[in-house]
Every structure is written in structure tokens, then in C-alpha cells.
Short mmCIF file of C-alpha atoms in Angstrom, two decimals:
data_model
loop_
_atom_site.label_atom_id
_atom_site.label_comp_id
_atom_site.label_asym_id
_atom_site.label_seq_id
_atom_site.Cartn_x
_atom_site.Cartn_y
_atom_site.Cartn_z
CA UNK A 1 -0.03 0.01 -0.05
CA UNK A 2 8.07 -2.19 11.06
CA UNK A 3 8.42 5.11 6.37
CA UNK A 4 10.59 8.59 4.01
CA UNK A 5 8.29 8.19 1.15
CA UNK A 6 5.15 6.22 0.22
CA UNK A 7 5.92 2.85 -1.30
CA UNK A 8 5.79 2.73 -5.02
CA UNK A 9 2.43 1.81 -6.42
CA UNK A 10 2.13 -1.65 -8.01
CA UNK A 11 3.83 -1.98 -11.35
CA UNK A 12 1.93 -0.10 -13.97
CA UNK A 13 0.76 -1.97 -17.09
CA UNK A 14 2.94 -1.51 -20.11
CA UNK A 15 1.48 0.27 -23.14
CA UNK A 16 0.24 -2.02 -25.91
CA UNK A 17 2.76 -3.08 -28.52
CA UNK A 18 0.59 -2.23 -31.54
CA UNK A 19 0.81 1.28 -32.95
CA UNK A 20 -2.98 1.68 -32.90
CA UNK A 21 -3.24 0.90 -29.20
CA UNK A 22 -0.24 2.91 -27.97
CA UNK A 23 -2.01 6.36 -27.73
CA UNK A 24 -4.85 4.81 -25.68
CA UNK A 25 -2.44 3.01 -23.33
CA UNK A 26 -0.42 6.17 -22.82
CA UNK A 27 -3.50 8.20 -21.94
CA UNK A 28 -4.53 5.44 -19.45
CA UNK A 29 -1.07 5.48 -17.84
CA UNK A 30 -1.12 9.28 -17.55
CA UNK A 31 -4.52 9.19 -15.84
CA UNK A 32 -3.38 6.54 -13.36
CA UNK A 33 -0.26 8.50 -12.41
CA UNK A 34 -2.34 11.66 -11.87
CA UNK A 35 -4.85 9.81 -9.62
CA UNK A 36 -2.09 8.17 -7.50
CA UNK A 37 -0.25 11.49 -7.18
CA UNK A 38 -3.40 13.18 -5.96
CA UNK A 39 -3.97 10.41 -3.40
CA UNK A 40 -0.42 10.68 -2.12
CA UNK A 41 -0.70 14.45 -1.75
CA UNK A 42 -3.96 14.19 0.15
CA UNK A 43 -2.53 11.42 2.28
CA UNK A 44 0.49 13.30 3.63
CA UNK A 45 -0.06 12.78 7.31
CA UNK A 46 2.13 15.74 8.21
CA UNK A 47 -0.46 18.17 6.90
CA UNK A 48 -3.47 17.10 8.92
CA UNK A 49 -6.30 19.29 10.09
CA UNK A 50 -8.55 17.05 12.22
CA UNK A 51 -8.68 13.32 12.58
CA UNK A 52 -9.89 10.43 14.72
CA UNK A 53 -8.10 9.72 18.02
CA UNK A 54 -6.47 6.52 16.68
CA UNK A 55 -4.73 8.41 13.87
CA UNK A 56 -6.45 6.76 10.89
CA UNK A 57 -8.68 8.54 8.40
CA UNK A 58 -11.83 6.66 7.59
CA UNK A 59 -14.25 6.08 4.73
CA UNK A 60 -17.53 4.23 4.81
CA UNK A 61 -17.55 0.45 4.75
CA UNK A 62 -19.46 -0.45 1.61
CA UNK A 63 -20.71 -3.66 3.21
CA UNK A 64 -22.47 -1.70 5.92
CA UNK A 65 -20.93 -3.81 8.69
CA UNK A 66 -17.79 -3.75 10.81
CA UNK A 67 -15.56 -0.76 11.41
CA UNK A 68 -15.30 1.89 8.69
CA UNK A 69 -12.68 1.48 6.02
CA UNK A 70 -9.30 3.21 6.27
CA UNK A 71 -8.47 5.17 3.10
CA UNK A 72 -6.01 3.24 0.97
CA UNK A 73 -3.99 4.43 -2.06
CA UNK A 74 -3.24 1.18 -3.85
CA UNK A 75 -4.41 -2.44 -4.22
CA UNK A 76 -1.73 -5.12 -4.56
CA UNK A 77 -1.56 -8.83 -5.34
CA UNK A 78 1.25 -9.22 -2.81
CA UNK A 79 3.47 -7.06 -0.61
CA UNK A 80 5.98 -5.20 -2.87
CA UNK A 81 9.70 -5.82 -3.13
CA UNK A 82 11.61 -4.30 -0.19
CA UNK A 83 8.90 -5.19 2.35
CA UNK A 84 8.88 -7.79 5.11
CA UNK A 85 5.97 -9.48 6.80
CA UNK A 86 5.05 -8.82 10.46
CA UNK A 87 2.83 -11.68 11.53
CA UNK A 88 0.56 -12.79 8.66
CA UNK A 89 -1.42 -9.58 7.83
CA UNK A 90 0.98 -6.67 7.81
CA UNK A 91 4.08 -5.77 5.72
CA UNK A 92 6.53 -2.96 6.55
CA UNK A 93 9.62 -1.61 4.75
CA UNK A 94 12.75 -3.78 5.01
CA UNK A 95 15.14 -0.80 4.61
CA UNK A 96 17.69 -0.56 7.43
CA UNK A 97 17.04 3.20 7.75
CA UNK A 98 13.94 5.28 6.99
CA UNK A 99 14.91 8.88 6.42
CA UNK A 100 13.31 11.46 8.78
CA UNK A 101 12.56 15.12 8.21
CA UNK A 102 11.40 17.95 10.39
CA UNK A 103 7.64 17.44 10.86
CA UNK A 104 6.66 20.92 12.00
CA UNK A 105 4.55 19.42 14.82
CA UNK A 106 4.05 21.08 18.19
CA UNK A 107 4.15 17.67 19.94
CA UNK A 108 7.79 17.13 21.13
CA UNK A 109 7.33 13.42 20.51
CA UNK A 110 6.58 14.09 16.84
CA UNK A 111 9.50 16.41 15.97
CA UNK A 112 10.76 14.24 13.08
CA UNK A 113 8.67 12.40 10.50
CA UNK A 114 9.53 9.30 8.42
CA UNK A 115 7.00 8.76 5.68
CA UNK A 116 6.34 5.16 4.67
CA UNK A 117 3.52 3.04 3.36
CA UNK A 118 1.87 0.41 5.44
CA UNK A 119 0.69 -2.69 3.52
CA UNK A 120 -2.21 -4.73 5.09
CA UNK A 121 -3.95 -7.88 3.95
CA UNK A 122 -7.33 -7.04 2.47
CA UNK A 123 -10.30 -7.84 4.71
CA UNK A 124 -8.41 -7.52 8.00
CA UNK A 125 -8.31 -5.02 10.86
CA UNK A 126 -4.94 -4.38 12.45
CA UNK A 127 -3.95 -2.23 15.43
CA UNK A 128 -0.47 -0.72 15.60
CA UNK A 129 0.96 1.00 18.61
CA UNK A 130 4.28 2.27 19.88
CA UNK A 131 5.84 -0.18 22.34
CA UNK A 132 5.53 0.44 26.13
CA UNK A 133 8.03 3.01 27.29
CA UNK A 134 7.91 4.87 23.94
CA UNK A 135 4.70 6.80 24.40
CA UNK A 136 6.55 10.05 24.98
CA UNK A 137 9.07 9.47 22.14
CA UNK A 138 7.10 8.21 19.11
CA UNK A 139 3.81 8.57 17.23
CA UNK A 140 2.33 6.81 14.17
CA UNK A 141 -0.55 7.07 11.76
CA UNK A 142 -1.87 6.00 8.34
CA UNK A 143 -4.78 6.64 6.04
CA UNK A 144 -4.85 10.33 5.20
CA UNK A 145 -5.45 13.21 7.57
CA UNK A 146 -5.19 11.34 10.86
CA UNK A 147 -3.25 13.10 13.65
CA UNK A 148 -0.08 11.51 15.05
CA UNK A 149 -1.03 9.11 17.84
CA UNK A 150 0.43 6.32 19.93
CA UNK A 151 -2.11 3.86 18.50
CA UNK A 152 -3.55 3.50 15.03
CA UNK A 153 -6.30 1.11 13.79
CA UNK A 154 -6.27 0.25 10.12
CA UNK A 155 -9.28 -1.49 8.53
CA UNK A 156 -8.27 -2.86 5.12
CA UNK A 157 -11.65 -3.42 3.49
CA UNK A 158 -11.78 -6.19 0.91
CA UNK A 159 -12.21 -4.89 -2.63
CA UNK A 160 -15.16 -5.61 -4.86
CA UNK A 161 -15.00 -9.19 -6.07
CA UNK A 162 -12.20 -9.89 -3.59
CA UNK A 163 -9.51 -9.35 -6.27
CA UNK A 164 -7.09 -7.25 -4.18
CA UNK A 165 -5.09 -9.33 -1.71
CA UNK A 166 -3.28 -6.40 -0.01
CA UNK A 167 -3.93 -2.65 0.40
CA UNK A 168 -1.37 0.17 0.82
CA UNK A 169 -1.85 3.14 3.17
CA UNK A 170 -0.01 6.44 3.30
CA UNK A 171 1.39 7.53 6.64
CA UNK A 172 4.50 6.87 8.76
CA UNK A 173 6.19 7.33 12.06
CA UNK A 174 7.02 10.46 14.06
CA UNK A 175 9.82 10.51 16.66
CA UNK A 176 11.29 12.97 19.15
CA UNK A 177 14.76 12.18 17.76
CA UNK A 178 16.28 9.60 15.40
CA UNK A 179 16.02 6.13 16.99
CA UNK A 180 15.29 2.47 16.49
CA UNK A 181 11.57 2.46 17.26
CA UNK A 182 9.72 -0.67 18.39
CA UNK A 183 6.10 -1.10 17.33
CA UNK A 184 3.48 -3.69 18.35
CA UNK A 185 1.21 -5.03 15.58
CA UNK A 186 -2.02 -6.80 16.62
CA UNK A 187 -4.09 -8.84 14.18
CA UNK A 188 -6.45 -11.78 14.70
CA UNK A 189 -5.68 -11.70 18.44
CA UNK A 190 -1.91 -12.08 17.92
CA UNK A 191 0.76 -9.54 18.91
CA UNK A 192 3.94 -9.19 16.89
CA UNK A 193 6.84 -6.80 17.57
CA UNK A 194 8.82 -5.01 14.86
CA UNK A 195 11.57 -2.40 15.04
CA UNK A 196 12.13 0.34 12.46
CA UNK A 197 15.24 2.47 12.07
CA UNK A 198 13.93 6.05 11.98
CA UNK A 199 16.84 8.26 10.94
CA UNK A 200 19.38 5.73 12.18
CA UNK A 201 19.86 1.96 11.63
CA UNK A 202 18.70 -0.32 14.42
CA UNK A 203 22.02 -2.12 14.63
CA UNK A 204 23.60 1.18 15.64
CA UNK A 205 20.99 2.13 18.28
CA UNK A 206 20.01 -0.16 21.15
CA UNK A 207 16.24 -0.59 21.65
CA UNK A 208 14.98 -0.87 25.21
#
């Protein structure tokens, strides 16, 4: 769709080989790029106005049941290259370091921001939170205009026809200073722990 920059969208289809189909394919490619760019701009979590307490922007669940859907920016057949699984339902970047920039936030725990895309198995609800002892040093959030928070709930609604296996969400991690940040991922009643190097690699920074 355990940031930096949003993960690349799934591989775009190549234009048709025939000369008669090439103009149509090019127009389709251009439209898709424009749509994804607009989603990424709207999903920059650093420029939020208001948002739910858990840090995830919501849209309506088309099925009418369960929690509302979190806004995604891409549908994928599988987690993209450069991602690793956390448990069975979540994938996070495998990069040793996620670059962090000044976030412009008043919260001292959100001074720096690393933008990265969270990838969640379609049809699941996951809860991510900063590990105990890090509540005053880190924040997280995905799905659009959600405010930085210590806990974020992401509902990856299944697409129509169940074609999409994974969904990608724009967001990332805020920190008081560059550090190896531990996160707890909860899905299907199971807790999994993952560490992310925000501004520094984890092998250079001990994690409590």
C-alpha cells in the first residue's frame, strides 16, 4: 500500500505493442499516475487538520458492517519488493534506515517524521501501537489526515470481487529524535513486535 516516502504503487501496465493501441495506453497510464499522485498528496499525514483519536482517516464500509474502512492508495496482489511481513497480515519496509525530516509538529514526541507506506492484507483489521516506554518518544498514523497518535487502527476493507489481496496506506512514524523504534502489531488476536530504524539503523541504536 516495522516510512521517507510512500511505497511505489504496483507496477503499472505497459502500453500495448501495436501502434494503434499505444495512444490509448499512454492516456490510461497518464490518468493513473495523476490519480495516485493526488492520493499521495492528500494522504500526507504531516499536513493534517482534524482526525480520529487513533490516527487513521476513515471512509464508509461499503458492506455496511464492521468498522469503517481506512483510506488506501493502492491495491496489490502481494507485498511489494523491499517489504517484510510482520505476523501474517501486515508488511513494513525492509530498509535498514527510513529517512526522517522535520515534521513541524508542536508535539515534542513528533519532531521528526519518516513517511512510509503500510501494507495490510485485504479484509483484516490491524492495530499498531508504539511499544511500552515509547509513548513520549514516538507517534504513528496512516490513512490520510489522521493526527499523530500512539495507537492506530487500520481497517483494510476487501475490494469488490475480492480481487485485491493487499492494500497500501499512506502515513508513517514520528519521533522525538532519530532512533530504532519498536512497534507492536495486533491482528487476529496475535501480537507481533517489529523495530524500524527512523533516521538511524537499528544495529547502531540499542532498543529498550
